[in-house]
């Protein structure tokens, strides 16, 4: 009897901070793969002002996914496709919320395919309540004193509370 190798996927992003939308996409991915590597990019392709440093983002994510045995959280530097290859991952997962996400996601998917043809980018739609949610909105609302409890898990909320009071 032959056993197939486990299907590994990489879910890359900035995750600054990880939202319930990211969590939803990560857990949905486990319906179609055996192991998911949620990977925080040390250098994002977009010039963004960060709220949490990469080690803190990673610490938060490890708390958030502590109850999900198929999910591992790591950081990576350099090209995503090189990292995916190192991880033995053939799938790159990205959440797609709205048409506005499409252009950026399509460009990245095509570039990644040019760089490593064996990698397939797979887009997953988050659950409806998270279809408008983004880490940048969470950062903005939290920094202005708004309630973000319905958008992030308790470990994230706690870090935001410490940061913004
Ligand atoms: O959450 P984000 O910021 O939209 O994620 C963007 C990310 C991290 C997936 C992208 O910037 C990336 O893959 N960075 C790693 C460097 C790389 O491979 N760049 C070329 C991408 S086509």
Short mmCIF file of N, CA and C and ligand atoms in Angstrom, two decimals:
data_model
loop_
_atom_site.label_atom_id
_atom_site.label_comp_id
_atom_site.label_asym_id
_atom_site.label_seq_id
_atom_site.Cartn_x
_atom_site.Cartn_y
_atom_site.Cartn_z
N UNK A 1 0.85 -1.19 0.00
CA UNK A 1 0.00 0.00 0.00
C UNK A 1 0.89 1.25 0.00
N UNK A 2 0.55 2.21 -0.86
CA UNK A 2 1.35 3.44 -0.88
C UNK A 2 0.63 4.53 -0.09
N UNK A 3 1.39 5.33 0.60
CA UNK A 3 0.77 6.47 1.30
C UNK A 3 1.21 7.75 0.61
N UNK A 4 0.23 8.64 0.37
CA UNK A 4 0.59 9.89 -0.31
C UNK A 4 1.27 10.82 0.68
N UNK A 5 2.23 11.63 0.17
CA UNK A 5 2.88 12.59 1.06
C UNK A 5 1.87 13.64 1.54
N UNK A 6 2.09 14.20 2.73
CA UNK A 6 1.13 15.21 3.22
C UNK A 6 1.09 16.44 2.31
N UNK A 7 -0.08 17.01 2.16
CA UNK A 7 -0.22 18.24 1.37
C UNK A 7 0.07 19.42 2.29
N UNK A 8 1.11 20.17 1.91
CA UNK A 8 1.53 21.31 2.74
C UNK A 8 1.21 22.60 1.99
N UNK A 9 0.68 23.58 2.70
CA UNK A 9 0.41 24.90 2.11
C UNK A 9 1.06 25.98 2.96
N UNK A 10 1.40 27.08 2.30
CA UNK A 10 1.94 28.25 3.01
C UNK A 10 0.94 29.39 2.89
N UNK A 11 0.64 30.01 3.99
CA UNK A 11 -0.25 31.18 4.00
C UNK A 11 0.60 32.38 4.44
N UNK A 12 1.10 33.15 3.46
CA UNK A 12 2.00 34.25 3.81
C UNK A 12 1.23 35.56 4.04
N UNK A 13 1.85 36.45 4.78
CA UNK A 13 1.24 37.76 4.97
C UNK A 13 2.01 38.59 5.95
N UNK A 14 1.49 39.78 6.20
CA UNK A 14 2.10 40.67 7.19
C UNK A 14 1.53 40.37 8.58
N UNK A 15 0.26 40.05 8.64
CA UNK A 15 -0.42 39.67 9.89
C UNK A 15 -0.12 40.67 11.01
N UNK A 16 -0.36 41.93 10.72
CA UNK A 16 0.01 43.00 11.67
C UNK A 16 -1.22 43.80 12.09
N UNK A 17 -2.10 43.25 12.94
CA UNK A 17 -2.02 41.95 13.59
C UNK A 17 -2.89 40.94 12.86
N UNK A 18 -2.79 39.68 13.32
CA UNK A 18 -3.65 38.62 12.78
C UNK A 18 -5.10 38.92 13.19
N UNK A 19 -6.01 38.83 12.21
CA UNK A 19 -7.43 39.13 12.48
C UNK A 19 -8.25 37.83 12.45
N UNK A 20 -9.52 37.95 12.81
CA UNK A 20 -10.40 36.77 12.73
C UNK A 20 -10.58 36.33 11.28
N UNK A 21 -10.42 37.26 10.35
CA UNK A 21 -10.48 36.91 8.92
C UNK A 21 -9.31 36.01 8.54
N UNK A 22 -8.10 36.37 9.00
CA UNK A 22 -6.94 35.52 8.74
C UNK A 22 -7.14 34.13 9.37
N UNK A 23 -7.64 34.13 10.59
CA UNK A 23 -7.84 32.85 11.29
C UNK A 23 -8.82 31.97 10.51
N UNK A 24 -9.88 32.61 10.01
CA UNK A 24 -10.89 31.87 9.27
C UNK A 24 -10.28 31.25 8.01
N UNK A 25 -9.49 32.03 7.28
CA UNK A 25 -8.86 31.51 6.05
C UNK A 25 -7.91 30.37 6.40
N UNK A 26 -7.12 30.53 7.46
CA UNK A 26 -6.16 29.49 7.85
C UNK A 26 -6.88 28.18 8.18
N UNK A 27 -7.94 28.28 8.97
CA UNK A 27 -8.65 27.04 9.38
C UNK A 27 -9.40 26.42 8.20
N UNK A 28 -9.91 27.24 7.30
CA UNK A 28 -10.56 26.70 6.09
C UNK A 28 -9.55 25.93 5.25
N UNK A 29 -8.31 26.44 5.20
CA UNK A 29 -7.28 25.78 4.39
C UNK A 29 -7.06 24.35 4.86
N UNK A 30 -7.16 24.14 6.16
CA UNK A 30 -6.93 22.78 6.68
C UNK A 30 -7.99 21.78 6.24
N UNK A 31 -9.06 22.29 5.62
CA UNK A 31 -10.06 21.36 5.05
C UNK A 31 -9.52 20.70 3.79
N UNK A 32 -8.54 21.38 3.16
CA UNK A 32 -8.05 20.84 1.88
C UNK A 32 -6.55 20.53 1.89
N UNK A 33 -5.88 20.75 3.00
CA UNK A 33 -4.47 20.34 3.08
C UNK A 33 -4.20 19.74 4.45
N UNK A 34 -3.05 19.08 4.58
CA UNK A 34 -2.76 18.38 5.83
C UNK A 34 -2.03 19.27 6.83
N UNK A 35 -1.22 20.17 6.29
CA UNK A 35 -0.40 21.00 7.18
C UNK A 35 -0.34 22.40 6.59
N UNK A 36 -0.50 23.38 7.46
CA UNK A 36 -0.45 24.77 6.99
C UNK A 36 0.63 25.53 7.74
N UNK A 37 1.48 26.19 6.96
CA UNK A 37 2.51 27.04 7.54
C UNK A 37 2.05 28.49 7.36
N UNK A 38 1.68 29.13 8.46
CA UNK A 38 1.30 30.54 8.39
C UNK A 38 2.58 31.34 8.56
N UNK A 39 2.93 32.11 7.53
CA UNK A 39 4.28 32.67 7.46
C UNK A 39 4.26 34.20 7.44
N UNK A 40 4.87 34.78 8.46
CA UNK A 40 4.96 36.24 8.54
C UNK A 40 6.16 36.70 7.74
N UNK A 41 5.93 37.57 6.78
CA UNK A 41 7.03 38.07 5.96
C UNK A 41 7.82 39.12 6.73
N UNK A 42 9.13 38.94 6.78
CA UNK A 42 9.96 39.94 7.46
C UNK A 42 10.06 41.19 6.61
N UNK A 43 9.95 41.04 5.29
CA UNK A 43 9.88 42.23 4.44
C UNK A 43 8.68 42.08 3.53
N UNK A 44 7.73 42.97 3.71
CA UNK A 44 6.54 42.93 2.86
C UNK A 44 6.82 43.71 1.58
N UNK A 45 6.15 43.33 0.50
CA UNK A 45 6.39 44.03 -0.77
C UNK A 45 5.78 45.43 -0.76
N UNK A 46 4.85 45.68 0.15
CA UNK A 46 4.25 47.01 0.21
C UNK A 46 4.93 47.79 1.34
N UNK A 47 5.15 49.07 1.09
CA UNK A 47 5.76 49.84 2.17
C UNK A 47 4.65 50.26 3.14
N UNK A 48 4.64 49.58 4.27
CA UNK A 48 3.58 49.83 5.25
C UNK A 48 4.24 50.19 6.57
N UNK A 49 3.57 51.01 7.34
CA UNK A 49 4.06 51.26 8.69
C UNK A 49 3.56 50.14 9.57
N UNK A 50 4.48 49.52 10.31
CA UNK A 50 4.06 48.39 11.11
C UNK A 50 3.68 48.80 12.53
N UNK A 51 2.78 48.04 13.09
CA UNK A 51 2.40 48.26 14.49
C UNK A 51 3.24 47.38 15.40
N UNK A 52 3.24 46.08 15.14
CA UNK A 52 4.01 45.13 15.95
C UNK A 52 5.22 44.66 15.14
N UNK A 53 6.32 44.47 15.86
CA UNK A 53 7.50 43.89 15.21
C UNK A 53 7.22 42.41 14.89
N UNK A 54 7.98 41.86 13.96
CA UNK A 54 7.73 40.48 13.52
C UNK A 54 7.74 39.48 14.70
N UNK A 55 8.72 39.53 15.62
CA UNK A 55 8.70 38.53 16.71
C UNK A 55 7.43 38.61 17.56
N UNK A 56 6.92 39.83 17.77
CA UNK A 56 5.69 39.94 18.56
C UNK A 56 4.47 39.43 17.78
N UNK A 57 4.46 39.71 16.48
CA UNK A 57 3.35 39.19 15.64
C UNK A 57 3.32 37.67 15.69
N UNK A 58 4.52 37.12 15.65
CA UNK A 58 4.64 35.66 15.66
C UNK A 58 4.19 35.08 17.01
N UNK A 59 4.59 35.76 18.07
CA UNK A 59 4.19 35.31 19.42
C UNK A 59 2.66 35.32 19.53
N UNK A 60 2.06 36.40 19.05
CA UNK A 60 0.59 36.52 19.10
C UNK A 60 -0.05 35.39 18.29
N UNK A 61 0.48 35.16 17.08
CA UNK A 61 -0.11 34.14 16.20
C UNK A 61 0.01 32.75 16.79
N UNK A 62 1.14 32.51 17.46
CA UNK A 62 1.30 31.17 18.07
C UNK A 62 0.28 30.97 19.18
N UNK A 63 -0.06 32.04 19.89
CA UNK A 63 -1.11 31.92 20.92
C UNK A 63 -2.46 31.67 20.26
N UNK A 64 -2.71 32.42 19.19
CA UNK A 64 -4.02 32.34 18.52
C UNK A 64 -4.25 30.94 17.93
N UNK A 65 -3.19 30.34 17.37
CA UNK A 65 -3.34 29.03 16.71
C UNK A 65 -2.88 27.88 17.60
N UNK A 66 -2.74 28.14 18.89
CA UNK A 66 -2.22 27.10 19.80
C UNK A 66 -3.10 25.85 19.79
N UNK A 67 -4.39 26.01 19.55
CA UNK A 67 -5.30 24.86 19.58
C UNK A 67 -5.50 24.21 18.21
N UNK A 68 -4.69 24.58 17.24
CA UNK A 68 -4.84 24.03 15.88
C UNK A 68 -3.59 23.23 15.53
N UNK A 69 -3.61 21.91 15.77
CA UNK A 69 -2.39 21.12 15.59
C UNK A 69 -1.83 21.12 14.17
N UNK A 70 -2.65 21.36 13.16
CA UNK A 70 -2.14 21.34 11.78
C UNK A 70 -1.51 22.65 11.34
N UNK A 71 -1.52 23.64 12.23
CA UNK A 71 -1.03 24.97 11.84
C UNK A 71 0.24 25.32 12.60
N UNK A 72 1.23 25.75 11.81
CA UNK A 72 2.52 26.15 12.39
C UNK A 72 2.76 27.61 11.98
N UNK A 73 3.26 28.43 12.90
CA UNK A 73 3.52 29.84 12.57
C UNK A 73 5.02 30.09 12.58
N UNK A 74 5.51 30.66 11.50
CA UNK A 74 6.94 30.97 11.38
C UNK A 74 7.09 32.32 10.67
N UNK A 75 8.31 32.85 10.69
CA UNK A 75 8.59 34.03 9.89
C UNK A 75 9.56 33.64 8.78
N UNK A 76 9.59 34.45 7.74
CA UNK A 76 10.55 34.16 6.67
C UNK A 76 11.06 35.46 6.08
N UNK A 77 12.27 35.38 5.51
CA UNK A 77 12.81 36.54 4.81
C UNK A 77 13.10 36.09 3.38
N UNK A 78 13.28 37.04 2.50
CA UNK A 78 13.56 36.68 1.10
C UNK A 78 12.29 36.38 0.35
N UNK A 79 12.46 35.68 -0.76
CA UNK A 79 11.31 35.40 -1.63
C UNK A 79 10.39 34.34 -1.05
N UNK A 80 9.11 34.60 -1.19
CA UNK A 80 8.11 33.64 -0.73
C UNK A 80 8.27 32.28 -1.40
N UNK A 81 8.52 32.28 -2.71
CA UNK A 81 8.60 30.99 -3.42
C UNK A 81 9.77 30.15 -2.91
N UNK A 82 10.89 30.81 -2.54
CA UNK A 82 12.03 30.06 -2.01
C UNK A 82 11.66 29.43 -0.67
N UNK A 83 10.94 30.23 0.12
CA UNK A 83 10.51 29.72 1.43
C UNK A 83 9.53 28.55 1.26
N UNK A 84 8.58 28.72 0.33
CA UNK A 84 7.59 27.65 0.09
C UNK A 84 8.30 26.36 -0.33
N UNK A 85 9.28 26.51 -1.20
CA UNK A 85 10.04 25.33 -1.66
C UNK A 85 10.73 24.64 -0.47
N UNK A 86 11.36 25.47 0.38
CA UNK A 86 12.04 24.91 1.56
C UNK A 86 11.07 24.14 2.45
N UNK A 87 9.84 24.64 2.54
CA UNK A 87 8.83 24.01 3.40
C UNK A 87 8.20 22.79 2.75
N UNK A 88 8.51 22.55 1.50
CA UNK A 88 7.88 21.44 0.78
C UNK A 88 6.43 21.75 0.44
N UNK A 89 6.12 23.04 0.31
CA UNK A 89 4.73 23.45 0.05
C UNK A 89 4.52 23.70 -1.43
N UNK A 90 3.44 23.17 -1.98
CA UNK A 90 3.11 23.39 -3.39
C UNK A 90 1.96 24.39 -3.53
N UNK A 91 1.37 24.77 -2.38
CA UNK A 91 0.24 25.71 -2.44
C UNK A 91 0.56 26.96 -1.64
N UNK A 92 0.24 28.10 -2.24
CA UNK A 92 0.32 29.38 -1.54
C UNK A 92 -1.12 29.85 -1.37
N UNK A 93 -1.50 30.09 -0.13
CA UNK A 93 -2.89 30.45 0.15
C UNK A 93 -2.99 31.94 0.41
N UNK A 94 -4.00 32.57 -0.19
CA UNK A 94 -4.28 33.97 0.10
C UNK A 94 -5.78 34.13 0.25
N UNK A 95 -6.19 35.01 1.16
CA UNK A 95 -7.60 35.31 1.31
C UNK A 95 -7.99 36.36 0.28
N UNK A 96 -9.17 36.21 -0.28
CA UNK A 96 -9.66 37.18 -1.27
C UNK A 96 -10.99 37.71 -0.75
N UNK A 97 -11.00 38.99 -0.40
CA UNK A 97 -12.21 39.53 0.22
C UNK A 97 -13.14 40.17 -0.80
N UNK A 98 -12.58 40.98 -1.65
CA UNK A 98 -13.43 41.76 -2.57
C UNK A 98 -12.68 41.94 -3.87
N UNK A 99 -13.41 42.49 -4.86
CA UNK A 99 -12.80 42.71 -6.17
C UNK A 99 -11.56 43.60 -6.04
N UNK A 100 -11.61 44.53 -5.07
CA UNK A 100 -10.48 45.45 -4.87
C UNK A 100 -9.19 44.72 -4.52
N UNK A 101 -9.29 43.53 -3.95
CA UNK A 101 -8.08 42.75 -3.62
C UNK A 101 -7.47 42.13 -4.88
N UNK A 102 -8.31 42.00 -5.91
CA UNK A 102 -7.94 41.10 -7.00
C UNK A 102 -6.66 41.49 -7.73
N UNK A 103 -6.51 42.77 -8.05
CA UNK A 103 -5.39 43.18 -8.90
C UNK A 103 -4.05 42.86 -8.24
N UNK A 104 -3.94 43.27 -6.98
CA UNK A 104 -2.71 43.03 -6.21
C UNK A 104 -2.45 41.52 -6.09
N UNK A 105 -3.50 40.77 -5.77
CA UNK A 105 -3.34 39.33 -5.58
C UNK A 105 -2.97 38.64 -6.90
N UNK A 106 -3.60 39.09 -7.98
CA UNK A 106 -3.34 38.49 -9.28
C UNK A 106 -1.89 38.73 -9.70
N UNK A 107 -1.42 39.97 -9.48
CA UNK A 107 -0.02 40.29 -9.82
C UNK A 107 0.94 39.40 -9.05
N UNK A 108 0.67 39.26 -7.75
CA UNK A 108 1.58 38.45 -6.92
C UNK A 108 1.55 36.99 -7.36
N UNK A 109 0.34 36.49 -7.63
CA UNK A 109 0.22 35.08 -8.03
C UNK A 109 0.97 34.83 -9.33
N UNK A 110 0.83 35.75 -10.28
CA UNK A 110 1.50 35.56 -11.57
C UNK A 110 3.02 35.67 -11.43
N UNK A 111 3.47 36.62 -10.62
CA UNK A 111 4.91 36.77 -10.41
C UNK A 111 5.47 35.52 -9.72
N UNK A 112 4.76 35.04 -8.72
CA UNK A 112 5.23 33.84 -8.02
C UNK A 112 5.28 32.64 -8.96
N UNK A 113 4.33 32.57 -9.88
CA UNK A 113 4.34 31.47 -10.86
C UNK A 113 5.55 31.59 -11.79
N UNK A 114 5.86 32.84 -12.18
CA UNK A 114 7.06 33.05 -13.02
C UNK A 114 8.31 32.58 -12.28
N UNK A 115 8.33 32.86 -10.97
CA UNK A 115 9.53 32.55 -10.18
C UNK A 115 9.65 31.05 -9.88
N UNK A 116 8.51 30.42 -9.68
CA UNK A 116 8.52 28.97 -9.38
C UNK A 116 7.21 28.37 -9.87
N UNK A 117 7.27 27.76 -11.01
CA UNK A 117 6.05 27.30 -11.68
C UNK A 117 5.32 26.20 -10.91
N UNK A 118 6.04 25.49 -10.05
CA UNK A 118 5.40 24.37 -9.33
C UNK A 118 4.45 24.85 -8.24
N UNK A 119 4.54 26.12 -7.87
CA UNK A 119 3.68 26.62 -6.79
C UNK A 119 2.35 27.10 -7.35
N UNK A 120 1.28 26.65 -6.77
CA UNK A 120 -0.06 27.11 -7.18
C UNK A 120 -0.60 28.04 -6.10
N UNK A 121 -1.05 29.22 -6.52
CA UNK A 121 -1.71 30.10 -5.56
C UNK A 121 -3.19 29.75 -5.50
N UNK A 122 -3.68 29.60 -4.29
CA UNK A 122 -5.09 29.25 -4.08
C UNK A 122 -5.73 30.37 -3.27
N UNK A 123 -6.85 30.88 -3.77
CA UNK A 123 -7.54 31.96 -3.07
C UNK A 123 -8.75 31.40 -2.33
N UNK A 124 -8.87 31.80 -1.06
CA UNK A 124 -10.04 31.39 -0.29
C UNK A 124 -10.79 32.63 0.17
N UNK A 125 -12.11 32.56 0.07
CA UNK A 125 -12.93 33.67 0.54
C UNK A 125 -13.18 33.49 2.04
N UNK A 126 -12.97 34.53 2.83
CA UNK A 126 -13.29 34.39 4.25
C UNK A 126 -14.80 34.38 4.46
N UNK A 127 -15.21 33.97 5.61
CA UNK A 127 -16.64 33.97 5.96
C UNK A 127 -17.17 35.41 5.86
N UNK A 128 -18.46 35.52 5.53
CA UNK A 128 -19.07 36.84 5.27
C UNK A 128 -18.78 37.90 6.35
N UNK A 129 -18.88 37.56 7.65
CA UNK A 129 -18.63 38.63 8.64
C UNK A 129 -17.23 39.24 8.55
N UNK A 130 -16.31 38.53 7.88
CA UNK A 130 -14.93 39.04 7.81
C UNK A 130 -14.59 39.58 6.42
N UNK A 131 -15.61 39.70 5.58
CA UNK A 131 -15.32 40.05 4.18
C UNK A 131 -14.88 41.50 4.02
N UNK A 132 -15.06 42.30 5.05
CA UNK A 132 -14.66 43.72 4.98
C UNK A 132 -13.44 43.98 5.86
N UNK A 133 -12.99 42.96 6.55
CA UNK A 133 -12.01 43.15 7.63
C UNK A 133 -10.58 43.17 7.09
N UNK A 134 -9.78 44.10 7.62
CA UNK A 134 -8.36 44.11 7.26
C UNK A 134 -7.55 44.48 8.50
N UNK A 135 -6.29 44.05 8.50
CA UNK A 135 -5.42 44.38 9.64
C UNK A 135 -5.22 45.89 9.73
N UNK A 136 -5.18 46.57 8.59
CA UNK A 136 -4.95 48.02 8.65
C UNK A 136 -6.15 48.73 9.28
N UNK A 137 -7.38 48.25 9.00
CA UNK A 137 -8.55 48.86 9.65
C UNK A 137 -8.55 48.59 11.14
N UNK A 138 -8.16 47.37 11.52
CA UNK A 138 -8.10 47.03 12.94
C UNK A 138 -7.09 47.95 13.64
N UNK A 139 -5.93 48.16 13.01
CA UNK A 139 -4.91 49.05 13.60
C UNK A 139 -5.48 50.46 13.78
N UNK A 140 -6.16 50.93 12.75
CA UNK A 140 -6.67 52.30 12.81
C UNK A 140 -7.75 52.44 13.88
N UNK A 141 -8.71 51.50 13.88
CA UNK A 141 -9.81 51.60 14.84
C UNK A 141 -9.27 51.49 16.27
N UNK A 142 -8.35 50.53 16.49
CA UNK A 142 -7.80 50.35 17.84
C UNK A 142 -7.01 51.59 18.27
N UNK A 143 -6.26 52.17 17.35
CA UNK A 143 -5.44 53.33 17.72
C UNK A 143 -6.29 54.54 18.07
N UNK A 144 -7.53 54.56 17.55
CA UNK A 144 -8.42 55.69 17.84
C UNK A 144 -9.40 55.37 18.97
N UNK A 145 -9.15 54.25 19.66
CA UNK A 145 -9.95 53.92 20.84
C UNK A 145 -11.22 53.15 20.54
N UNK A 146 -11.40 52.67 19.31
CA UNK A 146 -12.61 51.90 18.96
C UNK A 146 -12.53 50.47 19.47
N UNK A 147 -13.69 49.85 19.54
CA UNK A 147 -13.79 48.47 20.04
C UNK A 147 -13.52 47.48 18.91
N UNK A 148 -12.49 46.68 19.06
CA UNK A 148 -12.16 45.71 17.99
C UNK A 148 -12.37 44.26 18.45
N UNK A 149 -13.11 44.10 19.55
CA UNK A 149 -13.26 42.74 20.10
C UNK A 149 -13.92 41.76 19.13
N UNK A 150 -14.76 42.26 18.22
CA UNK A 150 -15.38 41.31 17.30
C UNK A 150 -14.54 41.06 16.05
N UNK A 151 -13.36 41.64 16.00
CA UNK A 151 -12.52 41.46 14.81
C UNK A 151 -11.24 40.69 15.07
N UNK A 152 -10.87 40.54 16.34
CA UNK A 152 -9.61 39.87 16.67
C UNK A 152 -9.80 38.93 17.87
N UNK A 153 -8.91 37.95 17.99
CA UNK A 153 -8.96 37.04 19.13
C UNK A 153 -8.39 37.71 20.39
N UNK A 154 -8.72 37.15 21.58
CA UNK A 154 -8.28 37.78 22.83
C UNK A 154 -6.76 38.09 22.92
N UNK A 155 -5.85 37.20 22.45
CA UNK A 155 -4.43 37.56 22.57
C UNK A 155 -4.08 38.84 21.78
N UNK A 156 -4.77 39.03 20.66
CA UNK A 156 -4.52 40.23 19.85
C UNK A 156 -5.10 41.45 20.57
N UNK A 157 -6.32 41.25 21.06
CA UNK A 157 -7.00 42.35 21.74
C UNK A 157 -6.18 42.84 22.92
N UNK A 158 -5.62 41.89 23.66
CA UNK A 158 -4.81 42.23 24.83
C UNK A 158 -3.59 43.07 24.43
N UNK A 159 -2.90 42.65 23.35
CA UNK A 159 -1.72 43.43 22.89
C UNK A 159 -2.14 44.83 22.42
N UNK A 160 -3.31 44.92 21.76
CA UNK A 160 -3.77 46.23 21.29
C UNK A 160 -4.13 47.13 22.48
N UNK A 161 -4.72 46.49 23.50
CA UNK A 161 -5.08 47.25 24.71
C UNK A 161 -3.82 47.80 25.38
N UNK A 162 -2.79 46.94 25.48
CA UNK A 162 -1.54 47.38 26.08
C UNK A 162 -0.91 48.51 25.28
N UNK A 163 -1.03 48.41 23.95
CA UNK A 163 -0.38 49.40 23.08
C UNK A 163 -1.13 50.75 23.12
N UNK A 164 -2.47 50.67 23.08
CA UNK A 164 -3.23 51.91 22.95
C UNK A 164 -4.00 52.31 24.20
N UNK A 165 -4.03 51.41 25.20
CA UNK A 165 -4.70 51.75 26.44
C UNK A 165 -6.20 51.61 26.33
O1 LIG B 1 -0.39 40.67 4.09
P1 LIG B 1 0.31 41.27 2.91
O2 LIG B 1 1.17 42.45 3.34
O3 LIG B 1 -0.61 41.60 1.78
O4 LIG B 1 1.33 40.12 2.37
C1 LIG B 1 2.20 40.38 1.29
C2 LIG B 1 3.22 39.24 1.18
C3 LIG B 1 3.98 39.10 2.48
C4 LIG B 1 2.52 37.95 0.86
C5 LIG B 1 4.20 39.60 0.02
O5 LIG B 1 4.71 40.89 0.23
C6 LIG B 1 5.37 38.63 -0.09
O6 LIG B 1 5.19 37.54 -0.59
N1 LIG B 1 6.56 39.03 0.40
C7 LIG B 1 7.75 38.20 0.36
C8 LIG B 1 8.76 38.70 -0.68
C9 LIG B 1 8.36 38.21 -2.06
O7 LIG B 1 8.38 37.04 -2.38
N2 LIG B 1 7.98 39.18 -2.91
C10 LIG B 1 7.49 38.90 -4.25
C11 LIG B 1 6.00 38.63 -4.20
S1 LIG B 1 5.34 38.48 -5.81
#
